[in-house]
XYZ file of C-alpha atoms in Angstrom:
771
model
C -50.209 22.359 -32.253
C -49.532 25.875 -30.983
C -50.259 27.362 -34.418
C -53.686 25.645 -34.433
C -54.727 27.140 -31.102
C -57.379 29.876 -31.082
C -56.541 33.194 -29.443
C -59.311 32.585 -26.918
C -57.950 29.179 -25.925
C -54.392 30.501 -25.765
C -55.418 33.358 -23.459
C -57.504 31.058 -21.303
C -54.692 28.530 -20.998
C -52.240 31.196 -19.848
C -54.720 32.487 -17.273
C -55.327 28.893 -16.117
C -51.613 28.284 -15.537
C -50.641 31.701 -14.172
C -50.679 32.568 -10.489
C -52.796 35.396 -9.093
C -52.168 37.659 -6.107
C -55.875 38.546 -6.147
C -57.309 35.026 -5.910
C -54.294 33.470 -4.226
C -53.914 30.940 -7.041
C -50.415 29.508 -7.332
C -48.544 29.300 -10.648
C -48.661 25.920 -12.357
C -50.877 22.918 -11.604
C -49.196 21.121 -8.686
C -48.404 21.436 -5.022
C -46.947 19.139 -2.352
C -48.969 18.475 0.787
C -48.022 16.805 4.030
C -50.043 13.665 4.735
C -49.304 13.576 8.463
C -49.933 16.306 11.068
C -47.267 18.862 11.919
C -49.132 20.777 14.570
C -46.825 20.602 17.571
C -43.308 19.816 18.760
C -43.969 16.080 19.077
C -45.238 15.908 15.483
C -42.041 17.635 14.387
C -39.938 15.196 16.394
C -41.727 12.254 14.785
C -41.574 13.637 11.247
C -37.965 14.769 11.386
C -35.171 14.597 13.941
C -34.899 12.499 16.033
C -37.902 10.273 15.250
C -37.246 9.898 11.535
C -34.127 7.892 12.345
C -36.335 4.946 13.326
C -37.753 4.781 9.796
C -34.290 5.196 8.284
C -32.896 2.338 10.383
C -35.772 0.064 9.422
C -35.209 0.692 5.696
C -31.455 0.284 5.999
C -32.068 -3.130 7.585
C -34.786 -4.134 5.099
C -35.128 -2.035 1.892
C -38.617 -3.436 1.287
C -39.763 -1.426 4.301
C -39.551 1.695 2.120
C -42.882 0.668 0.608
C -44.533 0.842 4.045
C -42.659 3.753 5.597
C -42.358 6.202 2.688
C -44.364 7.419 -0.294
C -42.034 5.623 -2.730
C -44.426 2.834 -3.716
C -47.021 5.364 -4.815
C -44.579 7.837 -6.360
C -43.814 8.033 -10.080
C -41.366 10.248 -11.971
C -42.737 11.829 -15.134
C -39.443 12.545 -16.857
C -38.516 14.270 -20.123
C -35.639 15.985 -21.873
C -38.068 18.014 -23.983
C -36.916 16.761 -27.371
C -40.361 15.732 -28.696
C -43.000 17.586 -26.694
C -46.679 17.046 -27.426
C -46.712 18.114 -31.058
C -44.420 21.056 -30.324
C -41.178 19.303 -31.135
C -37.767 19.929 -29.575
C -38.635 22.870 -27.313
C -36.359 21.831 -24.463
C -37.016 20.561 -20.937
C -38.049 23.859 -19.333
C -40.680 24.646 -21.964
C -41.948 21.081 -21.612
C -42.541 21.437 -17.866
C -46.243 22.456 -18.184
C -46.884 19.225 -20.082
C -45.177 17.157 -17.394
C -47.192 18.929 -14.691
C -50.314 18.113 -16.683
C -49.334 14.457 -16.840
C -48.805 14.503 -13.076
C -52.306 15.884 -12.564
C -53.760 13.062 -14.676
C -51.920 10.415 -12.645
C -53.348 11.856 -9.430
C -56.871 12.474 -10.717
C -57.413 9.146 -12.429
C -55.429 6.733 -10.252
C -54.417 8.473 -7.013
C -50.711 8.244 -7.901
C -48.313 10.923 -6.676
C -45.851 12.348 -9.178
C -42.700 14.429 -9.275
C -42.224 15.931 -12.714
C -38.538 15.904 -13.686
C -37.149 17.873 -16.624
C -33.584 16.919 -17.528
C -31.298 19.076 -19.669
C -29.569 16.172 -21.394
C -29.862 14.979 -25.006
C -27.125 12.350 -25.003
C -28.880 8.999 -24.585
C -26.210 7.331 -22.469
C -25.866 10.259 -20.093
C -29.655 10.488 -19.804
C -29.750 6.796 -18.863
C -27.232 7.476 -16.099
C -29.369 10.315 -14.718
C -32.533 8.244 -14.714
C -30.985 5.145 -13.167
C -29.551 7.247 -10.349
C -33.115 8.231 -9.391
C -34.248 4.671 -8.611
C -34.209 5.028 -4.793
C -36.772 7.835 -5.008
C -39.483 6.270 -7.140
C -41.708 3.242 -7.516
C -41.822 3.750 -11.289
C -40.557 5.955 -14.136
C -42.847 7.356 -16.853
C -40.667 8.574 -19.727
C -42.289 11.276 -21.768
C -41.641 13.271 -24.950
C -38.181 11.917 -25.783
C -37.551 11.793 -29.530
C -36.910 8.629 -31.520
C -34.745 6.667 -31.858
C -33.111 7.818 -28.593
C -36.304 6.977 -26.692
C -35.863 3.281 -27.561
C -32.284 3.320 -26.393
C -33.087 5.181 -23.162
C -35.980 2.920 -22.189
C -34.068 -0.220 -23.080
C -30.998 0.875 -21.116
C -33.013 1.865 -18.043
C -35.075 -1.321 -18.034
C -31.935 -3.436 -18.104
C -30.446 -1.674 -15.086
C -33.430 -0.711 -12.907
C -35.607 -2.823 -10.634
C -38.725 -0.668 -11.060
C -41.085 -0.189 -14.027
C -39.788 2.114 -16.783
C -42.519 2.939 -19.274
C -42.268 5.299 -22.257
C -45.909 6.318 -22.544
C -45.609 7.857 -26.012
C -44.717 4.384 -27.223
C -46.606 1.916 -25.110
C -49.613 3.970 -23.993
C -50.488 4.696 -27.600
C -49.812 1.082 -28.546
C -52.160 -0.292 -25.911
C -55.076 1.936 -26.920
C -54.464 1.274 -30.622
C -54.361 -2.478 -30.009
C -57.621 -2.364 -28.025
C -59.343 -0.405 -30.800
C -58.051 -2.771 -33.473
C -59.144 -5.776 -31.394
C -62.705 -4.484 -31.280
C -62.729 -3.236 -34.872
C -61.614 -6.585 -36.196
C -64.262 -8.313 -34.090
C -66.959 -6.168 -35.695
C -65.458 -6.819 -39.155
C -65.218 -10.553 -38.404
C -61.492 -10.645 -39.148
C -58.570 -12.327 -37.366
C -55.491 -10.341 -36.360
C -53.265 -13.119 -37.692
C -54.770 -12.724 -41.161
C -54.986 -8.964 -41.670
C -52.681 -6.729 -43.687
C -51.394 -3.753 -41.699
C -49.926 -0.657 -43.349
C -48.375 2.204 -41.397
C -47.594 5.786 -42.210
C -44.909 6.814 -39.746
C -42.171 4.749 -38.144
C -41.388 6.640 -34.981
C -41.517 5.464 -31.394
C -45.302 5.136 -31.155
C -45.699 3.385 -34.519
C -42.993 0.796 -33.813
C -44.403 0.170 -30.312
C -47.877 -0.345 -31.812
C -46.546 -2.887 -34.278
C -44.509 -4.705 -31.630
C -47.560 -5.063 -29.408
C -49.781 -6.180 -32.289
C -47.216 -8.867 -33.111
C -47.280 -9.961 -29.462
C -51.064 -10.264 -29.768
C -50.887 -12.363 -32.938
C -50.236 -10.182 -35.995
C -47.764 -11.624 -38.548
C -44.657 -9.631 -39.403
C -44.929 -10.660 -43.025
C -48.334 -8.927 -43.163
C -46.972 -5.596 -41.899
C -45.859 -2.831 -44.259
C -44.132 0.229 -42.814
C -43.736 3.584 -44.548
C -42.196 6.842 -43.361
C -40.984 10.113 -44.860
C -38.530 8.145 -47.020
C -41.227 5.774 -48.262
C -41.533 2.021 -47.747
C -39.196 0.371 -45.244
C -37.637 -2.310 -47.433
C -34.705 -4.679 -47.085
C -31.515 -2.909 -48.043
C -32.736 0.620 -47.411
C -30.136 2.812 -45.711
C -31.778 6.243 -45.309
C -33.345 6.959 -41.896
C -32.996 3.360 -40.748
C -32.353 1.981 -37.265
C -32.401 -1.479 -35.751
C -35.932 -1.120 -34.380
C -37.386 -0.083 -37.725
C -35.361 -2.670 -39.652
C -37.347 -5.490 -38.005
C -40.249 -4.616 -40.324
C -38.283 -4.225 -43.577
C -39.952 -6.116 -46.443
C -38.247 -7.721 -49.455
C -40.057 -5.616 -52.072
C -39.608 -3.160 -54.916
C -42.601 -1.093 -53.761
C -41.585 2.350 -52.556
C -44.593 4.473 -51.538
C -47.651 4.306 -49.306
C -49.801 4.231 -52.413
C -47.918 1.178 -53.648
C -48.635 -0.916 -50.533
C -52.114 0.212 -49.453
C -54.059 -2.161 -51.729
C -56.086 -4.678 -49.742
C -54.959 -3.322 -46.371
C -57.280 -4.192 -43.493
C -55.651 -1.758 -41.066
C -54.087 1.638 -41.726
C -52.029 2.921 -38.803
C -51.158 6.598 -39.171
C -48.761 8.317 -36.807
C -47.261 10.747 -39.254
C -48.705 13.889 -40.879
C -52.060 15.297 -41.912
C -53.515 14.415 -45.297
C -51.118 11.642 -46.314
C -53.892 9.037 -46.760
C -55.905 9.960 -49.846
C -59.528 8.952 -50.505
C -58.505 6.890 -53.543
C -56.156 4.911 -51.299
C -59.018 4.186 -48.870
C -61.115 2.880 -51.767
C -58.380 0.356 -52.512
C -58.296 -0.980 -48.952
C -60.161 -4.119 -47.863
C -63.844 -4.153 -46.939
C -64.665 -2.582 -43.550
C -61.108 -1.309 -43.020
C -59.720 0.009 -39.740
C -58.285 3.505 -40.207
C -56.190 4.782 -37.317
C -55.543 8.385 -38.424
C -53.739 9.605 -35.313
C -51.754 12.623 -36.519
C -52.619 15.788 -34.557
C -54.149 18.246 -35.036
C -54.885 17.190 -38.630
C -55.406 13.428 -39.129
C -53.913 11.539 -42.065
C -57.444 11.634 -43.487
C -60.540 13.348 -42.101
C -63.233 10.899 -40.937
C -65.901 12.206 -43.323
C -63.556 11.757 -46.301
C -62.688 8.237 -45.226
C -66.325 7.227 -44.814
C -67.242 8.711 -48.159
C -64.527 6.622 -49.772
C -65.386 3.483 -47.770
C -68.795 3.648 -45.982
C -67.949 0.646 -43.799
C -64.673 2.090 -42.526
C -64.060 2.229 -38.780
C -62.035 5.302 -37.897
C -60.011 6.401 -34.879
C -58.255 9.738 -34.481
C -56.262 11.511 -31.803
C -58.868 14.259 -31.527
C -61.589 14.641 -28.905
C -64.074 16.148 -31.383
C -64.391 12.855 -33.293
C -65.518 9.424 -32.060
C -62.891 6.866 -31.027
C -60.232 9.191 -29.662
C -56.946 7.394 -28.991
C -56.017 9.046 -25.702
C -53.214 7.689 -23.546
C -55.012 8.697 -20.364
C -57.164 5.639 -20.996
C -54.364 3.413 -19.808
C -51.177 4.860 -18.321
C -52.574 5.803 -14.865
C -54.147 2.380 -14.411
C -51.209 0.369 -15.740
C -48.980 2.103 -13.207
C -51.624 1.615 -10.509
C -51.601 -2.133 -11.031
C -47.809 -2.288 -11.368
C -47.160 -0.215 -8.238
C -49.684 -2.144 -6.164
C -47.741 -5.382 -6.637
C -44.325 -3.644 -6.582
C -43.610 -4.899 -10.102
C -40.004 -4.782 -11.253
C -41.034 -3.991 -14.828
C -44.023 -3.559 -17.137
C -43.707 -6.506 -19.482
C -45.520 -7.617 -22.629
C -47.976 -9.773 -20.690
C -49.002 -6.795 -18.551
C -49.516 -4.635 -21.643
C -51.524 -7.389 -23.337
C -53.693 -7.704 -20.218
C -54.376 -3.971 -20.390
C -55.371 -4.286 -24.071
C -57.856 -7.045 -23.305
C -59.330 -5.144 -20.350
C -59.818 -1.942 -22.355
C -61.324 -3.777 -25.329
C -63.733 -5.659 -23.076
C -64.831 -2.476 -21.268
C -65.752 -0.830 -24.574
C -68.250 -3.645 -25.100
C -70.008 -3.017 -21.773
C -72.915 -0.549 -21.436
C -71.516 2.895 -20.661
C -71.898 4.426 -17.197
C -73.852 7.558 -16.239
C -70.547 9.400 -15.606
C -69.573 8.808 -19.235
C -72.999 9.893 -20.421
C -72.735 13.153 -18.466
C -69.266 13.826 -19.857
C -70.691 13.565 -23.370
C -73.656 15.865 -22.804
C -76.108 13.119 -21.909
C -75.342 11.019 -25.011
C -74.984 7.309 -24.276
C -72.196 5.517 -26.128
C -73.017 2.027 -27.412
C -70.395 -0.418 -28.640
C -70.010 -0.224 -32.397
C -67.952 1.390 -35.180
C -68.160 4.786 -33.446
C -67.446 3.412 -29.982
C -64.507 1.039 -30.196
C -62.671 2.547 -27.226
C -63.959 3.444 -23.742
C -64.258 7.087 -22.783
C -61.398 8.579 -20.736
C -64.120 9.601 -18.248
C -65.314 6.047 -17.642
C -64.742 5.408 -13.905
C -64.569 1.672 -14.526
C -61.207 1.911 -16.302
C -59.240 1.583 -13.071
C -61.478 -1.279 -11.930
C -60.726 -3.274 -15.092
C -57.153 -2.358 -16.019
C -55.309 -2.191 -12.683
C -56.345 -5.701 -11.504
C -55.639 -7.158 -14.952
C -52.142 -5.651 -14.964
C -51.480 -6.743 -11.365
C -52.560 -10.325 -12.129
C -50.347 -10.443 -15.213
C -47.392 -9.186 -13.170
C -47.960 -11.917 -10.608
C -48.419 -14.629 -13.245
C -45.176 -13.654 -14.992
C -43.137 -13.504 -11.785
C -42.318 -9.765 -11.725
C -44.471 -8.886 -8.679
C -42.460 -8.439 -5.475
C -45.548 -7.859 -3.291
C -48.312 -10.081 -4.736
C -51.914 -9.278 -3.913
C -53.346 -11.965 -1.636
C -57.015 -10.950 -1.800
C -58.106 -9.592 -5.173
C -61.650 -9.040 -4.003
C -60.402 -6.722 -1.264
C -58.090 -5.029 -3.774
C -60.952 -4.404 -6.189
C -63.067 -3.014 -3.358
C -60.198 -0.653 -2.528
C -60.130 0.547 -6.146
C -63.893 0.893 -6.120
C -63.647 3.146 -3.065
C -61.203 5.322 -4.967
C -63.583 5.561 -7.925
C -66.746 6.505 -6.120
C -65.374 7.693 -2.772
C -68.661 6.443 -1.338
C -67.454 2.847 -1.539
C -65.973 2.499 1.937
C -68.762 4.032 3.949
C -71.430 2.433 1.757
C -69.831 -1.013 1.995
C -71.858 -2.275 5.010
C -75.044 -0.881 3.465
C -74.493 -2.715 0.175
C -73.498 -5.912 1.981
C -76.688 -5.820 4.047
C -78.814 -5.042 0.980
C -77.390 -8.015 -0.949
C -78.171 -10.320 1.961
C -81.936 -9.711 1.669
C -82.934 -7.587 -1.364
C -86.250 -5.737 -1.244
C -88.555 -4.158 -3.831
C -87.676 -0.499 -4.449
C -89.974 1.622 -6.595
C -88.647 4.584 -8.579
C -91.184 7.350 -9.127
C -89.076 8.809 -11.957
C -88.897 5.559 -13.892
C -88.414 7.234 -17.266
C -85.405 9.223 -16.038
C -82.027 7.977 -17.295
C -80.646 7.938 -13.748
C -83.448 5.724 -12.507
C -83.032 3.344 -15.436
C -79.289 3.107 -14.853
C -79.813 2.615 -11.131
C -82.259 -0.187 -11.876
C -79.643 -1.889 -14.061
C -77.034 -1.670 -11.300
C -79.523 -2.845 -8.664
C -80.179 -5.957 -10.735
C -76.522 -6.625 -11.528
C -75.329 -6.119 -7.940
C -78.277 -7.979 -6.424
C -79.164 -5.210 -3.972
C -82.823 -4.708 -4.891
C -85.720 -5.665 -7.111
C -86.491 -2.418 -8.945
C -89.983 -1.281 -9.935
C -90.310 1.579 -12.433
C -93.171 4.044 -12.760
C -93.559 5.310 -16.312
C -94.736 4.511 -19.792
C -93.264 1.109 -20.694
C -92.635 1.939 -24.352
C -90.752 5.125 -23.388
C -88.653 3.303 -20.793
C -87.892 0.495 -23.228
C -86.673 2.903 -25.927
C -84.539 4.818 -23.431
C -83.069 1.703 -21.866
C -82.050 0.505 -25.312
C -80.583 3.939 -26.139
C -78.524 3.900 -22.945
C -77.187 0.410 -23.666
C -78.980 -1.206 -20.706
C -79.680 -4.914 -20.872
C -82.989 -5.217 -19.046
C -86.392 -4.794 -20.706
C -88.971 -2.782 -18.702
C -92.157 -4.754 -18.327
C -90.456 -8.101 -18.908
C -87.305 -8.140 -16.767
C -88.402 -5.297 -14.475
C -91.892 -4.673 -13.116
C -93.469 -1.399 -14.212
C -96.460 0.702 -13.218
C -97.950 2.576 -16.148
C -99.824 5.669 -14.893
C -101.898 5.609 -18.074
C -103.039 2.013 -17.715
C -102.514 -0.100 -14.610
C -104.817 -2.833 -13.298
C -104.526 -1.439 -9.760
C -105.735 2.039 -10.687
C -109.106 1.793 -8.864
C -107.529 0.349 -5.745
C -104.915 3.123 -5.758
C -107.584 5.803 -6.159
C -109.571 4.362 -3.272
C -106.508 4.158 -1.051
C -105.465 7.715 -1.892
C -108.867 9.091 -1.038
C -108.815 7.117 2.194
C -105.404 8.473 3.155
C -105.792 12.045 1.899
C -109.547 12.536 1.942
C -109.415 14.868 4.936
C -106.810 16.954 3.129
C -109.078 17.909 0.257
C -108.718 14.818 -1.933
C -112.173 14.421 -3.453
C -112.847 11.379 -5.611
C -112.339 13.375 -8.826
C -109.106 14.844 -7.522
C -107.927 11.416 -6.373
C -108.486 10.070 -9.884
C -106.490 12.906 -11.417
C -103.616 12.663 -8.939
C -103.219 8.912 -9.315
C -103.021 9.356 -13.081
C -100.519 12.213 -13.007
C -98.410 12.215 -9.830
C -95.734 9.520 -9.902
C -94.621 10.257 -6.325
C -98.158 9.599 -5.083
C -98.266 6.362 -7.063
C -94.953 5.232 -5.555
C -96.167 6.088 -2.046
C -99.402 4.173 -2.636
C -97.445 1.147 -3.855
C -95.378 1.168 -0.648
C -98.431 1.728 1.548
C -100.312 -1.132 -0.128
C -97.360 -3.477 0.138
C -96.712 -3.613 -3.629
C -93.212 -2.245 -2.921
C -91.020 -2.115 0.168
C -89.392 1.307 -0.318
C -89.623 4.278 -2.659
C -87.308 6.840 -4.237
C -88.486 10.090 -5.834
C -87.407 13.703 -6.272
C -85.212 13.602 -9.373
C -87.421 16.360 -10.741
C -89.509 19.002 -8.947
C -89.605 20.658 -5.511
C -88.514 18.747 -2.432
C -91.497 20.012 -0.426
C -94.036 18.828 -3.007
C -92.659 15.292 -2.920
C -92.527 15.303 0.870
C -96.169 16.415 1.064
C -97.195 13.522 -1.179
C -95.340 11.050 1.047
C -96.872 12.594 4.158
C -100.407 12.356 2.732
C -100.079 8.659 1.854
C -97.460 7.046 4.119
C -97.354 9.476 7.025
C -94.879 9.777 9.863
C -93.489 7.040 12.029
C -94.914 6.893 15.553
C -91.595 7.874 17.121
C -91.095 10.913 14.845
C -92.574 14.253 15.813
C -91.591 15.665 12.398
C -89.639 14.888 9.253
C -86.021 15.874 8.718
C -83.368 15.395 6.075
C -79.936 13.935 6.741
C -77.203 14.648 4.175
C -73.998 12.633 4.027
C -70.925 14.390 2.628
C -67.761 12.420 1.921
C -64.604 14.497 1.572
C -60.899 13.783 1.589
C -60.987 14.385 5.354
C -63.784 11.926 6.080
C -67.545 11.367 6.143
C -69.919 13.799 7.857
C -73.680 13.678 8.351
C -75.535 17.017 8.454
C -79.133 17.653 9.573
C -81.687 19.062 8.944
C -80.752 20.146 5.421
C -84.133 20.274 3.626
C -87.250 20.159 5.806
C -87.907 22.301 8.901
C -87.037 26.034 8.615
C -86.715 26.819 12.333
C -87.151 23.745 14.531
C -87.712 24.056 18.259
C -85.648 22.193 20.866
C -88.079 19.262 20.868
C -87.773 18.839 17.095
C -83.984 19.137 17.198
C -83.726 16.482 19.897
C -86.046 14.193 17.934
C -84.063 14.801 14.741
C -80.728 14.075 16.422
C -81.873 10.774 17.933
C -83.451 9.499 14.695
C -80.451 10.602 12.623
C -78.143 8.787 15.025
C -79.997 5.544 14.264
C -79.486 6.147 10.555
C -75.759 6.814 11.034
C -75.429 3.559 12.965
C -76.692 1.652 9.894
C -73.462 2.641 8.151
C -71.478 0.745 10.773
C -70.397 3.986 12.461
C -70.733 5.022 16.074
C -72.718 8.291 16.027
C -70.855 11.216 17.596
C -73.357 14.040 17.744
C -72.523 17.745 17.937
C -75.324 20.274 18.437
C -74.007 23.292 16.573
C -74.285 26.983 17.313
C -72.163 30.122 17.061
C -71.809 29.696 20.846
C -69.698 27.054 22.587
C -70.738 25.679 25.985
C -72.571 28.747 27.222
C -70.293 31.428 25.786
C -73.387 33.301 24.548
C -77.082 33.372 25.377
C -78.733 33.999 22.029
C -82.057 32.251 21.331
C -80.304 29.775 19.024
C -77.717 28.827 21.633
C -80.367 28.429 24.331
C -82.418 26.240 21.996
C -79.481 23.896 21.351
C -78.744 23.629 25.093
C -82.341 22.641 25.734
C -82.148 20.064 22.942
C -79.080 18.574 24.630
C -80.969 18.270 27.902
C -83.844 16.461 26.167
C -81.535 14.056 24.328
C -79.624 13.129 27.464
C -82.815 12.400 29.317
C -84.233 10.223 26.502
C -81.101 8.618 25.055
C -78.476 8.572 27.818
C -76.201 6.193 25.883
C -75.932 8.471 22.855
C -72.568 10.260 22.576
C -73.635 13.880 22.213
C -72.666 17.346 23.370
C -73.362 20.982 22.618
C -73.948 23.736 22.060
C -70.658 24.197 20.202
C -69.152 25.953 17.215
C -68.295 23.997 14.064
C -64.534 23.999 14.632
C -65.021 22.802 18.198
C -67.043 19.851 16.876
C -64.269 18.846 14.481
C -61.174 19.606 16.569
C -60.920 17.471 19.744
C -57.892 19.429 20.988
C -59.796 22.702 20.824
C -62.780 21.129 22.592
C -60.490 19.801 25.301
C -59.201 23.305 25.994
C -62.684 24.820 26.123
C -64.394 22.068 28.129
C -62.228 19.155 29.319
C -65.327 17.439 30.712
C -67.116 17.290 27.334
C -68.872 13.968 26.808
C -68.054 14.017 23.081
C -64.862 12.161 22.206
C -62.862 12.525 19.026
C -64.263 14.195 15.935
C -68.024 14.590 15.594
C -69.547 12.820 12.598
C -73.205 13.885 13.022
C -73.660 17.655 12.933
C -77.072 18.992 13.995
C -77.731 22.592 12.932
C -80.031 25.110 14.644
C -82.074 25.849 11.506
C -82.604 24.932 7.868
C -80.677 27.879 6.443
C -77.517 27.000 8.369
C -77.678 23.291 7.524
C -78.428 23.704 3.830
C -75.863 26.460 3.285
C -73.190 24.475 5.131
C -73.873 21.315 3.112
C -73.718 23.158 -0.207
C -70.520 24.979 0.749
C -68.804 21.813 1.928
C -69.858 20.008 -1.242
C -68.446 22.805 -3.391
C -65.348 23.938 -1.544
C -64.181 20.529 -0.333
C -65.296 18.752 -3.524
C -67.252 16.429 -1.238
C -69.364 13.610 -2.603
C -73.001 13.855 -1.451
C -75.164 10.894 -0.498
C -78.827 11.579 0.079
C -80.665 13.478 1.339
C -81.865 10.685 3.601
C -85.445 11.332 4.683
C -85.863 10.771 8.401
C -89.294 10.184 9.916
C -91.616 8.448 7.391
C -93.524 5.404 8.593
C -92.108 3.333 5.725
C -88.863 3.756 3.750
C -89.240 6.729 1.409
C -86.607 9.135 0.137
C -86.801 12.444 -1.702
C -83.657 13.079 -3.710
C -82.734 16.304 -5.520
C -82.482 17.124 -9.247
C -78.664 17.186 -9.034
C -78.438 13.527 -7.992
C -76.374 11.187 -10.195
C -77.212 7.620 -11.153
C -74.614 6.441 -8.624
C -76.341 8.574 -6.020
C -79.629 6.827 -6.811
C -77.896 3.454 -6.448
C -76.527 4.448 -3.041
C -79.966 5.495 -1.864
C -81.474 2.298 -3.267
C -79.176 0.209 -1.085
C -79.962 2.339 1.962
C -83.713 2.102 1.300
C -83.414 -1.694 1.136
C -81.660 -1.795 4.510
C -84.400 0.389 6.022
C -87.025 -1.924 4.525
C -85.260 -4.887 6.129
C -85.547 -3.167 9.517
C -89.269 -2.548 8.959
C -89.801 -6.175 7.915
C -87.897 -7.393 10.959
C -89.955 -5.188 13.260
C -93.211 -6.440 11.744
C -92.065 -10.057 12.070
C -91.147 -9.520 15.696
C -94.510 -7.895 16.288
């Protein structure tokens, strides 16, 4: 692998891993962070002596308490002796450390699992088993990595017999699970049964034997499996390079080479060396063969050669530059997630089979917008070139972890069974999108009484995907503005199941029966702003935001979403001309929600008014507080300034003080204070020192800025530096629910705003009913 690396990639990789005194970057890819505060003497007493003794006593009395009082149940060891490292061979444990750190990063990124990477200088299998077993009190699971065969079989087997936590050699079983999922889907497309197919392997190492073992568990017949390695066919009586694991697949035959046994093979499984499968061999395989050419960096046969030899062949490789990459990251984080969450004592065959079924089923679902973005906007549809889900598919954890957890419970290896799988899946969903927890009450309310939401950018992929999700989750009835034939082609390209015009209502700007009524309404609403009849006709044909606003104003839709393309101000002007402001709003404002690892924060005004006066700030704060309350949160409002509680008398500070006075006179029950600096808003202890009588308690969650520059810059910085997930912007002030998004919004962001728009429409409908 190292010899195949370009000089540019090699240099970049070294820079990536190396520390820097200039940037402050640390060497390597990992760090350890405290999860509890250590800010004062009491914190220290709780974390260490004497307080820690309480936790120690509890665990000594009941060892199961370790799962609740320590990190153990979410901590995995990624452990190697460096004898078979990632295509580099026996480079030793120290040289293998960067790979183990990389594996740790993947565990954390994809499944939220903490990892200690452990590199052990021991090649004797029995002594290595002793080392690993002695680590059991530290970890909830052991991921063995890059240990050469056949010792890896012996080490895993020995550890599993002695340990009461999952021990999983990913090079074996991770590869096997992905291979089995791909073969499951390939055989479905070829209309073949696993029990009937002939399987031929090139390679008989740890991964190959694990693949075959799992395929047999799933229904393959041993008599249909032919194994070859560097010594040729594995046959009964062979002595060279044999071991008890390989001997299971020895055939009574006089055939000796791969070429001798390839005839009529339905599946070729290659985990050996580049170029060993020749085009003439592929021609002799069965119709529509499965070719798993997994050698890296050069496959056993290149995909173009295989297809030329057999046009119907379905091909998987280990490379990311070809379709159907067999990548272990597709499964190992999520298998451990499910196993850890039920405190499984092992990862058994049923749990692996459940993972296979979950992965295979996910590949048959329409791909998500996250996957599409990862592949440059290309949507992957199930078929010969898409047998396996993408490693970037956020739904992997939602499918695999619950399936593995259920299998653990059903087979009796779960020590802490999950009582409420719906709650568990919601917890995983929150991990995936990070918006899940705070959006939960919004989605629940939207499902209770869905409303019609119109998307101005109906031809945009994000709008189409959002419409699909809105239908599936029952949160809204979507309406799409755009050319039906264009939307239909794009929906089909993106693998969406609805048909615009049939399953989803559309408004075609080029030909809609309501065109005259819309023109008349637009001239009525915007006539005093220069909208002549001719201009009204042109606008209603060409401006999708105007059309959406007219649909809401006429009652053809209950809420609208626009802004995926174009300037925020242009869209806002269109909404203002048609829908106008609510009676209680003196101006519009934009509320942005940012969700970080620390929590959720609402910032205003991030997009509308450049330099609001005290009246506008007070109005903005009170209306934004109502919006925050819809999320099930108690608004805690901080009016921000560089000054804190009169420490300076700049115009901005004076303005925020006046806004506070206005808010308190109009909304005395609202928890608000100011003016204050940003750190004072977020640090109650600091606020207590500066002004013990402050009426704001705890951490502020609604931050009102003195001007547009400050709010917008702060929101962008927080989003970038804290890797915060944005929701919105939420338009505050229109007479009917209308939201202007930004070009950077994702499909999930559109879905979030759809749910919020529905809830706002419910409030409007309730108000009208009461009236």
